[in-house]
Amino acid sequence: VNPRYLFMSDQHREALAHLLYGIQNGGFVMLTGEVGTGKTTMIRCLLEQLPDNTDIAIILNPMASAPELLSTICDELGVGYIADDLTVKVLTDALNQFLLDNHRKGRKTVLLMDEAQLLKVPVLEQIRLLTNLETTTEKLLQIMLVGQPELKRLLARPALRQLSQRITARFHLEALNLVEAKAYIYHRLKVAGMPDHQIPFSDPIVKKIHEFSGGIPRLINVISERLLLGAYAQNRHQIDKQIFAAAVKEVAGTATQQEEKEAAATRTSWHAAFVGIVVVVMAAVWFLVPDHPPVNASVASTQQSSVDASLRASG
């Protein structure tokens, strides 16, 4: 997360432009992306570019009720309220008065909510109501929702359609493609001081890194760091397949993805073999066992004696 190592791909620049536009024009702004795609990095970059006359409340733990959330927002902004009377109305009135005072001073107020996919529907509805705090020309509070892809599905619910309609800018961060992943790795190595002629990652290894990480920057960082450590331990200047395999095992655990696939295939084969044996046994039982039950031996002997006696009497 060191800002010195920040790599802005085309999509990250576009995301930043969307977010800045949304903040400047008021209302809701939404940023989503998978875990490790750089949402926190984008937030840091955005905060650095906000004007000096901006007050910001950052909520990192959104799993709270509406009154608790409002009181946390007030605490972040330094808004005074009566601690013994934590009702939605009291907290909203206090927040509204603060926003009006801030507006008169020429200051902007931003609410940033991280992990917003964890918010409950009633709390999200209360957040929407905060955007009703406005003058005749502009919103008094700009709200930025940051979360994982589940946030998009959450806002797609009919109960939250009013909130969804108020989002003025939204962007979804995707994983890096192979070209972006290579540029990302080389950028971070260069910032760290690695000369261009000593790059330890060949194109085939970069491709393996991209395949293993799925283009997720955080995973690229983790596997690349292990690769550099492995090369250092072996006094090597280039990453080879053996170093990569060892690093993958260390990062992924005792089994690599390929090993997991092979184990799953083995389990499937054993399962199929077991089912096959059961079917053969059932078929053998079906065809070899007679349809009628066996006759008791003593009963059969008695019946045979009666027949013999009848034959002698008739003879």
Coordinates of C-alpha atoms in Angstrom, one line a residue, residues 50-271:
L50 CA -9.7 15.9 -2.4
P51 CA -9.6 19.6 -1.9
D52 CA -8.2 21.0 1.4
N53 CA -11.7 22.3 2.3
T54 CA -13.1 18.8 2.6
D55 CA -14.1 17.0 5.8
I56 CA -14.3 13.3 5.6
A57 CA -15.9 10.6 7.7
I58 CA -14.5 7.1 7.1
I59 CA -16.5 4.1 8.3
L60 CA -14.6 0.9 8.3
N61 CA -17.0 -1.3 10.2
P62 CA -20.5 -0.9 8.7
M63 CA -22.1 -3.8 10.6
A64 CA -24.1 -1.6 12.9
S65 CA -27.7 -0.4 13.4
A66 CA -28.8 3.0 12.0
P67 CA -28.4 4.9 15.3
E68 CA -25.0 3.4 15.9
L69 CA -23.9 4.3 12.3
L70 CA -25.2 7.9 12.6
S71 CA -23.4 8.3 16.0
T72 CA -20.2 7.0 14.4
I73 CA -20.5 9.5 11.5
C74 CA -21.0 12.3 14.0
D75 CA -17.9 11.1 16.0
E76 CA -15.8 11.1 12.8
L77 CA -16.9 14.6 11.9
G78 CA -16.7 16.0 15.4
V79 CA -20.5 16.6 15.6
G80 CA -21.8 17.1 19.2
Y81 CA -24.9 15.1 20.3
I82 CA -26.5 14.0 23.5
A83 CA -25.1 10.6 24.3
D84 CA -28.1 9.5 26.4
D85 CA -30.5 10.2 23.5
L86 CA -29.2 8.2 20.5
T87 CA -32.3 8.3 18.4
V88 CA -32.3 8.6 14.6
K89 CA -34.0 12.0 14.7
V90 CA -31.7 13.5 17.3
L91 CA -28.6 12.3 15.4
T92 CA -29.9 13.3 12.0
D93 CA -30.8 16.8 13.3
A94 CA -27.3 17.3 14.8
L95 CA -25.7 16.1 11.5
N96 CA -27.9 18.3 9.4
Q97 CA -26.9 21.4 11.5
F98 CA -23.2 20.5 11.1
L99 CA -23.6 20.1 7.3
L100 CA -25.4 23.5 7.1
D101 CA -22.6 25.2 9.1
N102 CA -20.0 23.5 7.0
H103 CA -21.7 24.7 3.8
R104 CA -21.7 28.3 5.1
K105 CA -18.0 28.0 5.7
G106 CA -17.4 26.9 2.1
R107 CA -16.4 23.4 3.2
K108 CA -17.5 20.0 1.7
T109 CA -18.4 16.9 3.6
V110 CA -17.7 13.4 2.4
L111 CA -18.8 10.1 3.9
L112 CA -16.7 7.1 2.9
M113 CA -18.1 3.6 3.8
D114 CA -15.7 0.6 3.2
E115 CA -17.0 -3.0 3.1
A116 CA -20.4 -1.6 2.2
Q117 CA -21.7 -5.0 1.0
L118 CA -22.1 -5.8 4.8
L119 CA -24.7 -3.1 5.3
K120 CA -28.2 -4.1 6.1
V121 CA -31.1 -2.8 4.0
P122 CA -32.6 -0.6 6.8
V123 CA -29.2 1.0 7.3
L124 CA -28.7 1.6 3.6
E125 CA -32.1 3.2 3.5
Q126 CA -31.1 5.6 6.3
I127 CA -28.0 6.4 4.4
R128 CA -30.1 7.3 1.4
L129 CA -32.1 9.7 3.6
L130 CA -28.9 11.5 4.4
T131 CA -28.7 12.7 0.8
N132 CA -32.0 14.6 1.3
L133 CA -29.9 17.1 3.3
E134 CA -29.3 19.7 0.7
T135 CA -29.6 23.3 -0.3
T136 CA -31.5 24.5 -3.4
T137 CA -28.3 24.1 -5.5
E138 CA -26.3 21.2 -4.1
K139 CA -26.1 18.2 -1.8
L140 CA -24.6 18.9 1.7
L141 CA -23.2 15.3 1.9
Q142 CA -21.3 13.3 -0.7
I143 CA -21.4 9.5 0.0
M144 CA -19.0 7.0 -1.3
L145 CA -19.7 3.3 -1.1
V146 CA -16.8 0.8 -1.5
G147 CA -17.3 -2.9 -1.5
Q148 CA -17.1 -6.3 -3.0
P149 CA -19.2 -7.4 -6.0
E150 CA -22.0 -8.5 -3.5
L151 CA -22.7 -4.7 -3.1
K152 CA -24.0 -4.5 -6.7
R153 CA -26.3 -7.4 -6.1
L154 CA -27.5 -5.8 -2.8
L155 CA -28.4 -2.5 -4.5
A156 CA -30.2 -4.4 -7.3
R157 CA -32.9 -5.4 -4.8
P158 CA -36.3 -3.7 -5.4
A159 CA -36.3 -2.3 -1.8
L160 CA -33.2 -0.3 -2.6
R161 CA -34.1 1.0 -6.1
Q162 CA -34.4 4.6 -4.9
L163 CA -30.8 4.5 -3.5
S164 CA -29.5 2.8 -6.7
Q165 CA -31.1 5.5 -8.8
R166 CA -29.2 8.2 -6.9
I167 CA -25.7 6.8 -7.6
T168 CA -24.2 9.4 -10.0
A169 CA -20.9 7.5 -10.6
R170 CA -20.1 3.8 -10.3
F171 CA -17.1 1.7 -11.3
H172 CA -16.1 -1.9 -11.0
L173 CA -12.4 -2.8 -10.8
E174 CA -11.5 -5.9 -12.9
A175 CA -8.4 -8.1 -12.5
L176 CA -5.3 -7.2 -14.5
N177 CA -4.8 -8.8 -17.9
L178 CA -1.5 -10.3 -18.8
V179 CA -0.1 -7.1 -20.3
E180 CA -1.1 -5.1 -17.3
A181 CA 0.2 -7.7 -14.9
K182 CA 3.7 -7.5 -16.6
A183 CA 3.7 -3.7 -16.5
Y184 CA 2.6 -3.9 -12.8
I185 CA 5.4 -6.2 -11.8
Y186 CA 8.1 -4.3 -13.7
H187 CA 6.8 -1.0 -12.3
R188 CA 7.1 -2.1 -8.7
L189 CA 10.6 -3.6 -9.4
K190 CA 11.7 -0.3 -10.9
V191 CA 10.5 1.7 -8.0
A192 CA 12.3 -0.7 -5.6
G193 CA 15.5 0.1 -7.5
M194 CA 15.9 -3.0 -9.8
P195 CA 17.9 -2.1 -13.0
D196 CA 16.2 -3.0 -16.2
H197 CA 18.9 -5.4 -17.3
Q198 CA 18.5 -7.4 -14.1
I199 CA 14.8 -8.2 -14.2
P200 CA 14.5 -11.7 -12.7
F201 CA 11.1 -12.5 -14.2
S202 CA 11.1 -13.9 -17.7
D203 CA 8.0 -13.6 -19.9
P204 CA 7.1 -17.3 -19.3
I205 CA 7.3 -16.8 -15.5
V206 CA 5.2 -13.6 -15.7
K207 CA 2.6 -15.6 -17.6
K208 CA 2.7 -18.3 -14.8
I209 CA 2.3 -15.5 -12.2
H210 CA -0.7 -14.2 -14.0
E211 CA -2.3 -17.6 -14.3
F212 CA -1.7 -18.4 -10.6
S213 CA -3.0 -15.0 -9.4
G214 CA -5.8 -14.6 -11.8
G215 CA -4.6 -11.0 -12.3
I216 CA -5.4 -10.0 -8.7
P217 CA -2.7 -7.4 -7.7
R218 CA -2.6 -8.6 -4.1
L219 CA -1.9 -12.2 -5.2
I220 CA 0.7 -11.0 -7.7
N221 CA 2.5 -9.2 -4.9
V222 CA 2.5 -12.3 -2.6
I223 CA 3.7 -14.8 -5.2
S224 CA 6.3 -12.4 -6.6
E225 CA 7.7 -11.7 -3.2
R226 CA 8.1 -15.4 -2.5
L227 CA 9.8 -15.9 -5.9
L228 CA 12.3 -13.2 -5.1
L229 CA 12.9 -14.7 -1.7
G230 CA 13.4 -18.2 -3.2
A231 CA 15.9 -16.8 -5.8
Y232 CA 17.8 -15.0 -3.1
A233 CA 18.0 -18.2 -1.0
Q234 CA 19.5 -20.1 -3.9
N235 CA 21.7 -17.2 -5.0
R236 CA 20.0 -17.1 -8.4
H237 CA 19.4 -14.1 -10.5
Q238 CA 16.6 -15.6 -12.6
I239 CA 13.4 -17.3 -11.5
D240 CA 13.1 -20.8 -13.0
K241 CA 10.3 -23.4 -12.9
Q242 CA 11.6 -25.1 -9.8
I243 CA 11.7 -21.8 -7.8
F244 CA 8.2 -21.0 -9.1
A245 CA 6.8 -24.5 -8.1
A246 CA 8.3 -24.1 -4.6
A247 CA 6.9 -20.6 -4.2
V248 CA 3.4 -21.7 -5.3
K249 CA 3.4 -24.5 -2.7
E250 CA 4.4 -22.1 0.0
V251 CA 1.8 -19.6 -1.0
A252 CA -1.1 -22.0 -1.7
G253 CA -0.3 -24.5 1.1
T254 CA 0.7 -28.1 0.9
A255 CA -1.1 -28.7 -2.5
T256 CA -1.0 -26.7 -5.7
Q257 CA -4.0 -26.1 -7.8
Q258 CA -2.8 -28.8 -10.2
E259 CA -2.3 -31.3 -7.3
E260 CA -5.8 -30.5 -6.1
K261 CA -7.2 -31.2 -9.5
E262 CA -5.3 -34.5 -9.7
A263 CA -6.6 -35.4 -6.2
A264 CA -10.1 -34.6 -7.2
A265 CA -9.8 -36.7 -10.3
T266 CA -8.5 -39.6 -8.2
R267 CA -11.4 -39.3 -5.8
T268 CA -13.8 -39.3 -8.8
S269 CA -12.2 -42.4 -10.2
W270 CA -12.4 -44.3 -6.9
H271 CA -16.1 -43.2 -6.6

